[in-house]
Amino acid sequence: GGEGAGEMPQGGEEVAFETPPQPEFRGDFKPELAQLLMKLRLQQGESDGTLSPITQEQLQEMLEKSVEITISEWAEGDLASSLGLFLSDLDKDMATPAGQGEGEKGDRPGGGEEAEPEEDLPIEIEWSYYDEWDFRAADYRPRWCRVGERPAEEGELDYYEETLRKYHGLVMETRRQFELLRPETFRKIKRLEDGDEIDLDRALEFIVDKRAGVGPLAQIYWRRNKLERDVAVAFLLDMSASTDEEIEKQRPKYDDKEDDFDDDPRKYFQWLAQRRAKQAVEPPKRIIDLEKESSVLIVEALEAIGDSYGIYGFSGYGRENVEFYSIKALDEMFSDRVRKRIDKIEPIRSTRMGPAVRHTIDKLDEYDAKVKILILVSDGRPQDHGYGRDRTEKEYAVHDTRQALLEAKRKGITPFLITVDKEGHDYLGEMCQDIGYEVVSDIESLPRRLPSLYRALATD
C-alpha cells in the first residue's frame, strides 16, 4: 500500500530502526503535524496549565479527524510505526535545551565524546564549617563560619611569562639562593655499632682502649644516610577589596625632591605631567598586583628547591560565605593551569581571616611533612560583616585571628604574617605576640622580600 503517498520508502517495505534513530525519518511528516500535536497537548493541559504527554493512540485519533492531513491512503501498520518514531523523536527534540542543535556539545549529556569538557562544567564548591572564637565569652561559637572552597579561575598564560621577563634578574638570583638550600644527597653517620663500612680510625681506638681495659662500645662502623628536605608551606593571600588600592596612593604626595617643589612650583607641574604620561602608558600598580608578582617569584624559587607548597586566596562576605580559592593545592603538580590561575588573582570582598586560616591549617595538618609553614600575606587588619558587634569594632576579629594562629602552633605548624599595611604594628603586636610577623613598609619590595622570608623560615 501507500502508492503515490511519497512518505513511505520505495517498495512499501518496513524499515528497521536502530538506536539512535536515523535522522531522515524525523522530517517525513508535514509541519502541520507538529502544530496539531501542540494543540492537543495544550487542550489536555488547560486544567493545570502544563503540557501533558500525548500517546500514540491520541495522536492517531486526532490525525483521523484532521482536515489538514490525509492518512487514508496509509497502511495501518506503517502508520503506527511512523507515529511511534515521530513521537519519540519529537519528545527528544523538545527536551533539548535552547541553542543546542544536533551535533553540538552537550546535546547528549553523558554521551562520551560529545559531553561538555571539564572546564565548562559548573564550579563545584566544597563547604566546610569552623568554630569562631568569641573573646568576650572566652569560648568558641560552634560551626559558626562556613568556608566554600573552589578552584580559582584561569586567566592568560602571558601574565606569568611577562612577570618572569620583568623580574628576570631577581628570578635568577632567587633561584641560586634557594638551590644552595638543597641538602647533599648523602651524609656520613659515624660511631655506629652496625653499618655499611668500618671506620678504621674508630677501630684502632677501640682496640687500644680494649687492651687498656677501658672497654668502650664497639662503635666502629659508619653509613651514609640519604637526606631530603621535608618541608610543606601554604601561602594564604588576602583577596579583599582593599587590595585594589593603588600603590601611588600609599606614597607621599611627592617624591624625594618634595622640598624642591616649594622653591619652584613649575617643577611640581612638570613632575605631575610626567607621572600622568606614565600612567597613560602603564596602569597604576595595585597591592594585589604585587601579591601576584610575589606568587610568581616564590613559585620559581620553590620549584628550584623542590619543597611542597600550596597557594590559596580568601575573601567573602559574612560568616556563611567565606570564599576560599585554590590557586595551587599542596598535592597538585605545577602546570600551565596554575600559571593561568595566578593571573586571575583579583580583589573581591572582605577579610574574615580566622576561618580562612583554619581551613588552611586543616590542609597542612593532613599533608605528610616534617616541617609545615603557613604564610599569610595581607594588606590590613581582619574585617568583615558581622565580625564583631558592628562594622566599626576591631577587637573581635583580631582575637579570633590570633586564636586561629595559636591553633596552628598547637598542631606543629609555624605561622607567619606579612602585611604591607604601614599601620600594621598597631594591631599585629596584639594579634601575633609570640608569632612571627613583618610589616613591609616599602610595598614594592614585597616580591623580593617574600622569598627571602620563606628562606629564613624554612631553614630555622
Short mmCIF file of C-alpha atoms in Angstrom, two decimals:
data_model
loop_
_atom_site.label_atom_id
_atom_site.label_comp_id
_atom_site.label_asym_id
_atom_site.label_seq_id
_atom_site.Cartn_x
_atom_site.Cartn_y
_atom_site.Cartn_z
CA GLY A 1 0.00 0.00 0.00
CA GLY A 2 0.90 3.63 0.11
CA GLU A 3 1.21 4.08 -3.65
CA GLY A 4 1.77 7.71 -4.55
CA ALA A 5 1.88 8.83 -0.92
CA GLY A 6 5.54 9.79 -1.18
CA GLU A 7 6.20 9.41 2.52
CA MET A 8 6.89 5.66 2.50
CA PRO A 9 10.20 4.03 1.44
CA GLN A 10 10.43 2.55 -2.03
CA GLY A 11 8.72 -0.82 -2.38
CA GLY A 12 6.49 -0.21 0.64
CA GLU A 13 8.80 -2.28 2.84
CA GLU A 14 9.02 -1.55 6.53
CA VAL A 15 12.43 -0.13 7.50
CA ALA A 16 14.20 -1.49 10.57
CA PHE A 17 15.17 1.23 13.01
CA GLU A 18 18.32 1.38 15.04
CA THR A 19 19.34 3.31 18.15
CA PRO A 20 19.81 6.22 17.81
CA PRO A 21 17.04 6.66 15.19
CA GLN A 22 18.10 7.76 11.75
CA PRO A 23 17.50 11.49 11.35
CA GLU A 24 15.91 11.20 7.86
CA PHE A 25 12.70 9.81 9.38
CA ARG A 26 12.23 12.87 11.58
CA GLY A 27 11.24 15.11 8.69
CA ASP A 28 8.77 12.90 6.80
CA PHE A 29 5.60 14.47 8.24
CA LYS A 30 4.35 17.86 7.26
CA PRO A 31 4.87 20.85 9.61
CA GLU A 32 1.10 20.87 10.31
CA LEU A 33 1.56 17.64 12.27
CA ALA A 34 3.74 19.33 14.89
CA GLN A 35 1.20 22.16 15.16
CA LEU A 36 -1.63 19.68 15.74
CA LEU A 37 0.41 17.88 18.36
CA MET A 38 0.98 21.13 20.25
CA LYS A 39 -2.76 21.97 20.07
CA LEU A 40 -3.67 18.61 21.54
CA ARG A 41 -1.17 18.98 24.39
CA LEU A 42 -2.48 22.45 25.18
CA GLN A 43 -6.06 21.20 25.22
CA GLN A 44 -5.15 18.39 27.60
CA GLY A 45 -3.21 20.72 29.87
CA GLU A 46 -5.76 23.53 30.14
CA SER A 47 -6.84 22.35 33.57
CA ASP A 48 -3.46 22.68 35.26
CA GLY A 49 -1.60 24.95 32.86
CA THR A 50 1.04 22.34 31.94
CA LEU A 51 1.86 20.50 28.73
CA SER A 52 0.63 16.94 29.19
CA PRO A 53 2.29 13.96 27.48
CA ILE A 54 0.46 12.51 24.47
CA THR A 55 0.08 8.88 23.46
CA GLN A 56 0.34 7.36 20.03
CA GLU A 57 -3.40 6.48 20.04
CA GLN A 58 -4.38 10.07 20.85
CA LEU A 59 -2.24 11.42 18.01
CA GLN A 60 -3.66 8.91 15.53
CA GLU A 61 -7.22 9.80 16.54
CA MET A 62 -6.52 13.49 16.02
CA LEU A 63 -4.97 12.86 12.60
CA GLU A 64 -8.04 10.91 11.51
CA LYS A 65 -10.26 13.87 12.45
CA SER A 66 -7.95 16.45 10.88
CA VAL A 67 -8.82 18.01 7.55
CA GLU A 68 -5.30 19.36 7.15
CA ILE A 69 -3.55 15.99 6.88
CA THR A 70 -4.88 12.96 5.00
CA ILE A 71 -3.84 9.49 6.12
CA SER A 72 -6.50 7.35 4.46
CA GLU A 73 -4.00 6.03 1.93
CA TRP A 74 -1.54 4.85 4.59
CA ALA A 75 -1.36 1.25 5.75
CA GLU A 76 -2.34 0.72 9.39
CA GLY A 77 0.90 -0.97 10.41
CA ASP A 78 3.09 1.59 8.69
CA LEU A 79 1.21 4.45 10.31
CA ALA A 80 1.60 3.04 13.81
CA SER A 81 5.32 2.52 13.30
CA SER A 82 5.84 6.01 11.90
CA LEU A 83 3.77 7.67 14.62
CA GLY A 84 5.77 5.95 17.34
CA LEU A 85 9.03 7.10 15.77
CA PHE A 86 7.70 10.62 15.30
CA LEU A 87 6.62 10.93 18.94
CA SER A 88 9.95 9.57 20.18
CA ASP A 89 11.98 11.98 18.09
CA LEU A 90 9.76 14.96 18.80
CA ASP A 91 9.95 14.40 22.56
CA LYS A 92 13.70 14.18 22.28
CA ASP A 93 13.82 17.46 20.36
CA MET A 94 11.57 19.27 22.84
CA ALA A 95 13.81 18.13 25.71
CA THR A 96 16.88 19.65 24.05
CA PRO A 97 17.88 22.98 25.68
CA ALA A 98 17.51 26.10 23.57
CA GLY A 99 20.51 26.92 21.42
CA GLN A 100 21.77 23.32 21.27
CA GLY A 101 21.32 21.66 17.93
CA GLU A 102 22.25 18.23 16.74
CA GLY A 103 25.99 17.66 16.84
CA GLU A 104 26.62 20.47 19.35
CA LYS A 105 28.42 19.74 22.60
CA GLY A 106 26.09 18.99 25.43
CA ASP A 107 23.06 17.80 23.38
CA ARG A 108 23.53 14.30 24.76
CA PRO A 109 24.73 14.53 28.38
CA GLY A 110 26.98 11.65 29.31
CA GLY A 111 27.30 10.67 25.65
CA GLY A 112 31.04 10.10 25.54
CA GLU A 113 32.96 12.43 23.24
CA GLU A 114 30.01 14.82 22.84
CA ALA A 115 29.91 15.60 26.57
CA GLU A 116 30.97 19.08 27.66
CA PRO A 117 34.65 19.48 28.53
CA GLU A 118 35.55 19.54 32.19
CA GLU A 119 36.44 23.24 32.24
CA ASP A 120 32.94 24.18 31.05
CA LEU A 121 31.17 22.37 33.87
CA PRO A 122 29.76 24.41 36.77
CA ILE A 123 32.29 25.09 39.50
CA GLU A 124 31.75 22.78 42.45
CA ILE A 125 32.11 24.39 45.88
CA GLU A 126 33.16 22.25 48.84
CA TRP A 127 31.70 23.63 52.06
CA SER A 128 33.34 23.27 55.48
CA TYR A 129 32.26 24.60 58.87
CA TYR A 130 34.52 26.08 61.55
CA ASP A 131 34.20 27.38 65.07
CA GLU A 132 34.86 31.04 65.77
CA TRP A 133 36.47 32.42 68.91
CA ASP A 134 34.41 34.87 70.99
CA PHE A 135 36.92 36.57 73.26
CA ARG A 136 34.19 38.11 75.43
CA ALA A 137 32.71 34.71 76.24
CA ALA A 138 36.19 33.12 76.28
CA ASP A 139 34.76 30.26 74.23
CA TYR A 140 34.12 29.12 70.68
CA ARG A 141 30.93 29.63 68.72
CA PRO A 142 30.45 26.12 67.28
CA ARG A 143 30.19 25.74 63.49
CA TRP A 144 29.82 29.49 63.21
CA CYS A 145 31.52 30.06 59.85
CA ARG A 146 31.05 28.35 56.51
CA VAL A 147 34.04 28.21 54.13
CA GLY A 148 33.42 27.47 50.46
CA GLU A 149 36.49 26.13 48.64
CA ARG A 150 36.64 26.29 44.87
CA PRO A 151 39.37 26.26 42.19
CA ALA A 152 40.47 29.74 41.18
CA GLU A 153 39.51 30.97 37.74
CA GLU A 154 42.05 30.74 34.95
CA GLY A 155 43.36 33.75 33.05
CA GLU A 156 46.05 34.09 30.42
CA LEU A 157 49.44 32.40 30.37
CA ASP A 158 51.10 35.58 29.11
CA TYR A 159 50.94 37.22 32.55
CA TYR A 160 53.23 34.64 34.17
CA GLU A 161 55.74 34.80 31.32
CA GLU A 162 55.71 38.60 31.31
CA THR A 163 56.39 38.70 35.06
CA LEU A 164 59.38 36.37 34.61
CA ARG A 165 60.77 38.68 31.94
CA LYS A 166 60.15 41.75 34.08
CA TYR A 167 61.96 40.28 37.11
CA HIS A 168 64.49 38.18 35.21
CA GLY A 169 67.47 39.27 37.32
CA LEU A 170 65.64 38.76 40.61
CA VAL A 171 64.30 35.39 39.48
CA MET A 172 67.77 34.11 38.65
CA GLU A 173 69.19 35.44 41.92
CA THR A 174 66.39 33.87 43.96
CA ARG A 175 66.80 30.53 42.23
CA ARG A 176 70.53 30.48 43.04
CA GLN A 177 69.86 31.28 46.70
CA PHE A 178 67.28 28.54 47.03
CA GLU A 179 69.37 25.96 45.21
CA LEU A 180 72.01 26.42 47.92
CA LEU A 181 69.42 25.15 50.42
CA ARG A 182 69.33 21.77 48.72
CA PRO A 183 70.94 19.23 51.04
CA GLU A 184 73.72 16.93 49.97
CA THR A 185 72.45 13.68 48.64
CA PHE A 186 74.04 11.68 51.47
CA ARG A 187 75.53 12.42 54.88
CA LYS A 188 78.09 10.20 56.64
CA ILE A 189 76.88 8.95 60.03
CA LYS A 190 79.76 7.74 62.26
CA ARG A 191 80.13 5.94 65.63
CA LEU A 192 77.63 3.18 64.87
CA GLU A 193 77.61 -0.38 66.26
CA ASP A 194 76.37 -1.60 62.90
CA GLY A 195 76.76 -0.05 59.50
CA ASP A 196 77.92 -0.28 55.90
CA GLU A 197 81.69 0.05 56.40
CA ILE A 198 84.30 0.03 59.17
CA ASP A 199 85.73 3.34 60.33
CA LEU A 200 89.46 2.46 60.57
CA ASP A 201 90.28 5.30 62.97
CA ARG A 202 87.49 4.27 65.35
CA ALA A 203 88.52 0.61 65.01
CA LEU A 204 92.12 1.37 66.08
CA GLU A 205 90.88 3.46 69.02
CA PHE A 206 88.60 0.61 70.06
CA ILE A 207 91.47 -1.95 70.03
CA VAL A 208 93.79 0.33 72.03
CA ASP A 209 91.07 1.10 74.60
CA LYS A 210 90.13 -2.56 74.93
CA ARG A 211 93.74 -3.59 75.61
CA ALA A 212 93.97 -0.80 78.15
CA GLY A 213 90.94 -2.26 79.89
CA VAL A 214 88.65 0.68 79.26
CA GLY A 215 86.10 -1.47 77.46
CA PRO A 216 84.24 1.03 75.20
CA LEU A 217 81.38 0.10 72.91
CA ALA A 218 82.37 -1.19 69.51
CA GLN A 219 81.07 1.89 67.62
CA ILE A 220 83.41 1.33 64.72
CA TYR A 221 81.01 1.46 61.76
CA TRP A 222 79.63 4.22 59.59
CA ARG A 223 77.00 4.50 56.87
CA ARG A 224 75.57 7.11 54.51
CA ASN A 225 72.05 8.33 55.19
CA LYS A 226 70.10 9.89 52.36
CA LEU A 227 68.92 13.38 53.19
CA GLU A 228 65.81 15.04 51.79
CA ARG A 229 64.09 18.31 52.58
CA ASP A 230 60.68 17.58 54.01
CA VAL A 231 59.02 20.99 54.04
CA ALA A 232 55.45 21.96 53.15
CA VAL A 233 54.31 25.57 53.03
CA ALA A 234 50.90 27.12 52.35
CA PHE A 235 50.67 30.73 51.20
CA LEU A 236 47.37 32.40 52.05
CA LEU A 237 46.75 35.58 50.04
CA ASP A 238 44.35 38.34 51.06
CA MET A 239 41.98 38.96 48.13
CA SER A 240 39.82 41.56 49.85
CA ALA A 241 38.54 44.65 48.05
CA SER A 242 41.12 46.86 49.76
CA THR A 243 43.93 45.19 47.79
CA ASP A 244 42.59 47.04 44.76
CA GLU A 245 44.12 50.23 46.15
CA GLU A 246 46.79 51.81 44.01
CA ILE A 247 50.29 51.89 45.42
CA GLU A 248 50.70 55.52 44.41
CA LYS A 249 48.05 56.49 46.95
CA GLN A 250 50.10 54.99 49.76
CA ARG A 251 53.19 57.00 48.90
CA PRO A 252 53.95 60.57 49.98
CA LYS A 253 52.33 63.22 47.84
CA TYR A 254 55.60 63.88 46.00
CA ASP A 255 58.88 62.05 45.68
CA ASP A 256 62.19 62.59 47.49
CA LYS A 257 62.55 66.07 45.96
CA GLU A 258 59.43 67.43 47.61
CA ASP A 259 61.32 70.40 49.07
CA ASP A 260 62.42 71.45 45.60
CA PHE A 261 58.78 71.88 44.57
CA ASP A 262 58.31 74.55 47.24
CA ASP A 263 61.14 76.57 45.75
CA ASP A 264 60.00 76.16 42.17
CA PRO A 265 56.30 75.25 41.64
CA ARG A 266 56.99 74.66 37.95
CA LYS A 267 58.91 71.50 38.86
CA TYR A 268 55.85 70.11 40.57
CA PHE A 269 53.69 70.56 37.46
CA GLN A 270 56.44 69.04 35.34
CA TRP A 271 56.64 66.04 37.71
CA LEU A 272 52.84 65.70 37.67
CA ALA A 273 52.72 65.73 33.87
CA GLN A 274 55.41 63.04 33.69
CA ARG A 275 53.54 60.82 36.14
CA ARG A 276 50.26 61.16 34.24
CA ALA A 277 52.02 60.35 30.99
CA LYS A 278 53.46 57.22 32.57
CA GLN A 279 50.06 56.15 33.89
CA ALA A 280 48.55 56.59 30.44
CA VAL A 281 51.00 54.02 29.07
CA GLU A 282 51.06 51.69 32.09
CA PRO A 283 48.09 51.45 34.51
CA PRO A 284 48.87 52.23 38.16
CA LYS A 285 50.05 49.18 40.10
CA ARG A 286 47.81 47.90 42.87
CA ILE A 287 48.55 45.95 46.05
CA ILE A 288 47.01 42.83 44.52
CA ASP A 289 49.42 43.15 41.58
CA LEU A 290 52.34 42.87 43.98
CA GLU A 291 50.80 39.79 45.58
CA LYS A 292 50.54 38.21 42.13
CA GLU A 293 54.12 39.08 41.22
CA SER A 294 55.31 37.74 44.57
CA SER A 295 53.47 34.48 43.86
CA VAL A 296 55.34 34.08 40.57
CA LEU A 297 58.72 34.61 42.25
CA ILE A 298 58.01 32.28 45.17
CA VAL A 299 56.81 29.57 42.75
CA GLU A 300 60.04 29.80 40.78
CA ALA A 301 62.06 29.61 43.99
CA LEU A 302 60.19 26.62 45.42
CA GLU A 303 60.29 24.74 42.14
CA ALA A 304 64.08 25.15 42.24
CA ILE A 305 64.39 23.65 45.71
CA GLY A 306 61.63 21.05 45.48
CA ASP A 307 59.63 21.94 48.61
CA SER A 308 55.91 21.13 48.68
CA TYR A 309 53.77 24.23 48.52
CA GLY A 310 50.21 25.41 48.06
CA ILE A 311 48.87 28.85 47.15
CA TYR A 312 45.41 29.89 48.30
CA GLY A 313 43.38 33.08 48.38
CA PHE A 314 40.46 34.15 50.54
CA SER A 315 37.71 36.73 50.65
CA GLY A 316 33.94 36.60 51.14
CA TYR A 317 31.17 38.44 52.91
CA GLY A 318 29.67 37.33 56.20
CA ARG A 319 30.20 34.25 58.29
CA GLU A 320 28.24 31.97 55.93
CA ASN A 321 30.17 32.82 52.77
CA VAL A 322 33.92 32.81 53.35
CA GLU A 323 35.35 32.29 49.87
CA PHE A 324 38.49 30.14 49.65
CA TYR A 325 40.26 29.90 46.30
CA SER A 326 42.69 27.11 45.45
CA ILE A 327 45.34 28.54 43.13
CA LYS A 328 47.66 25.57 43.63
CA ALA A 329 46.87 22.74 46.03
CA LEU A 330 49.61 21.20 48.16
CA ASP A 331 49.41 17.90 46.31
CA GLU A 332 48.97 19.47 42.86
CA MET A 333 51.73 19.43 40.25
CA PHE A 334 52.86 22.78 38.89
CA SER A 335 51.39 23.34 35.43
CA ASP A 336 50.11 25.94 32.99
CA ARG A 337 46.77 25.83 34.79
CA VAL A 338 48.46 27.11 37.95
CA ARG A 339 50.20 29.83 35.93
CA LYS A 340 46.87 30.93 34.50
CA ARG A 341 45.20 30.97 37.93
CA ILE A 342 47.83 33.38 39.24
CA ASP A 343 46.77 35.81 36.52
CA LYS A 344 43.18 35.77 37.87
CA ILE A 345 44.03 36.68 41.47
CA GLU A 346 41.79 39.72 41.92
CA PRO A 347 40.26 41.80 44.75
CA ILE A 348 36.80 40.59 45.75
CA ARG A 349 35.14 41.41 49.09
CA SER A 350 36.00 41.35 52.80
CA THR A 351 38.68 39.91 55.12
CA ARG A 352 37.44 37.23 57.53
CA MET A 353 40.84 35.81 58.40
CA GLY A 354 40.01 33.34 61.15
CA PRO A 355 38.07 30.72 59.15
CA ALA A 356 40.42 31.06 56.15
CA VAL A 357 43.41 30.39 58.42
CA ARG A 358 41.65 27.39 60.00
CA HIS A 359 40.85 25.93 56.59
CA THR A 360 44.49 26.27 55.56
CA ILE A 361 45.57 24.65 58.85
CA ASP A 362 43.42 21.62 58.02
CA LYS A 363 45.13 21.28 54.66
CA LEU A 364 48.61 21.42 56.19
CA ASP A 365 47.61 19.10 59.02
CA GLU A 366 46.51 16.44 56.52
CA TYR A 367 49.72 16.76 54.50
CA ASP A 368 52.64 14.49 55.40
CA ALA A 369 55.72 16.65 56.06
CA LYS A 370 58.09 17.17 58.98
CA VAL A 371 58.19 20.97 58.68
CA LYS A 372 54.96 22.85 57.99
CA ILE A 373 54.70 26.60 57.47
CA LEU A 374 51.72 28.90 56.94
CA ILE A 375 52.47 32.35 55.49
CA LEU A 376 49.61 34.86 55.43
CA VAL A 377 50.02 37.87 53.13
CA SER A 378 47.62 40.73 53.80
CA ASP A 379 47.22 44.47 53.33
CA GLY A 380 45.43 45.26 56.58
CA ARG A 381 43.56 44.15 59.66
CA PRO A 382 40.85 41.46 59.57
CA GLN A 383 37.41 42.94 58.94
CA ASP A 384 34.09 41.60 57.71
CA HIS A 385 30.34 41.96 58.04
CA GLY A 386 29.29 40.55 61.41
CA TYR A 387 32.90 40.07 62.51
CA GLY A 388 32.12 41.67 65.86
CA ARG A 389 29.28 43.76 67.30
CA ASP A 390 29.29 46.09 64.32
CA ARG A 391 31.44 47.10 61.35
CA THR A 392 33.49 49.53 63.42
CA GLU A 393 34.55 47.03 66.08
CA LYS A 394 38.08 45.72 65.62
CA GLU A 395 38.87 43.67 68.73
CA TYR A 396 36.67 40.66 67.94
CA ALA A 397 38.29 39.95 64.56
CA VAL A 398 41.81 40.42 65.94
CA HIS A 399 41.19 37.98 68.80
CA ASP A 400 39.60 35.36 66.54
CA THR A 401 42.52 35.53 64.09
CA ARG A 402 45.01 35.25 66.95
CA GLN A 403 43.20 32.17 68.26
CA ALA A 404 43.36 30.58 64.80
CA LEU A 405 47.11 31.22 64.65
CA LEU A 406 47.53 29.60 68.07
CA GLU A 407 45.62 26.58 66.78
CA ALA A 408 48.22 26.30 64.03
CA LYS A 409 51.07 26.29 66.54
CA ARG A 410 49.37 23.60 68.62
CA LYS A 411 49.33 21.39 65.50
CA GLY A 412 53.03 21.89 64.86
CA ILE A 413 52.56 24.45 62.09
CA THR A 414 54.68 27.60 62.03
CA PRO A 415 52.50 30.63 61.17
CA PHE A 416 53.97 33.87 59.89
CA LEU A 417 52.20 37.08 58.84
CA ILE A 418 53.32 39.58 56.24
CA THR A 419 51.48 42.86 55.79
CA VAL A 420 52.02 45.89 53.59
CA ASP A 421 49.91 47.99 55.95
CA LYS A 422 52.15 50.70 57.39
CA GLU A 423 49.93 50.82 60.47
CA GLY A 424 50.23 47.06 60.92
CA HIS A 425 52.24 47.36 64.15
CA ASP A 426 49.16 48.84 65.85
CA TYR A 427 47.23 45.55 65.73
CA LEU A 428 49.79 42.87 64.77
CA GLY A 429 51.54 43.25 68.10
CA GLU A 430 48.34 42.20 69.85
CA MET A 431 47.25 39.68 67.22
CA CYS A 432 50.60 37.89 66.93
CA GLN A 433 52.52 38.50 70.19
CA ASP A 434 54.85 35.45 70.12
CA ILE A 435 54.02 34.66 66.46
CA GLY A 436 56.33 35.97 63.77
CA TYR A 437 55.26 38.82 61.54
CA GLU A 438 56.76 41.56 59.41
CA VAL A 439 55.47 44.91 58.19
CA VAL A 440 56.84 45.56 54.70
CA SER A 441 57.00 49.34 54.70
CA ASP A 442 58.23 49.55 51.12
CA ILE A 443 55.30 47.91 49.35
CA GLU A 444 57.14 47.41 46.07
CA SER A 445 59.80 45.33 47.83
CA LEU A 446 57.24 42.57 48.54
CA PRO A 447 58.22 40.40 45.53
CA ARG A 448 61.83 40.45 46.70
CA ARG A 449 61.08 40.17 50.41
CA LEU A 450 58.67 37.22 50.36
CA PRO A 451 61.16 34.61 49.03
CA SER A 452 63.78 35.88 51.50
CA LEU A 453 61.39 35.49 54.43
CA TYR A 454 60.46 31.98 53.39
CA ARG A 455 64.11 31.05 53.04
CA ALA A 456 64.73 32.16 56.62
CA LEU A 457 61.66 30.34 57.97
CA ALA A 458 62.41 27.09 56.20
CA THR A 459 65.99 26.91 57.45
CA ASP A 460 65.43 27.81 61.13
#
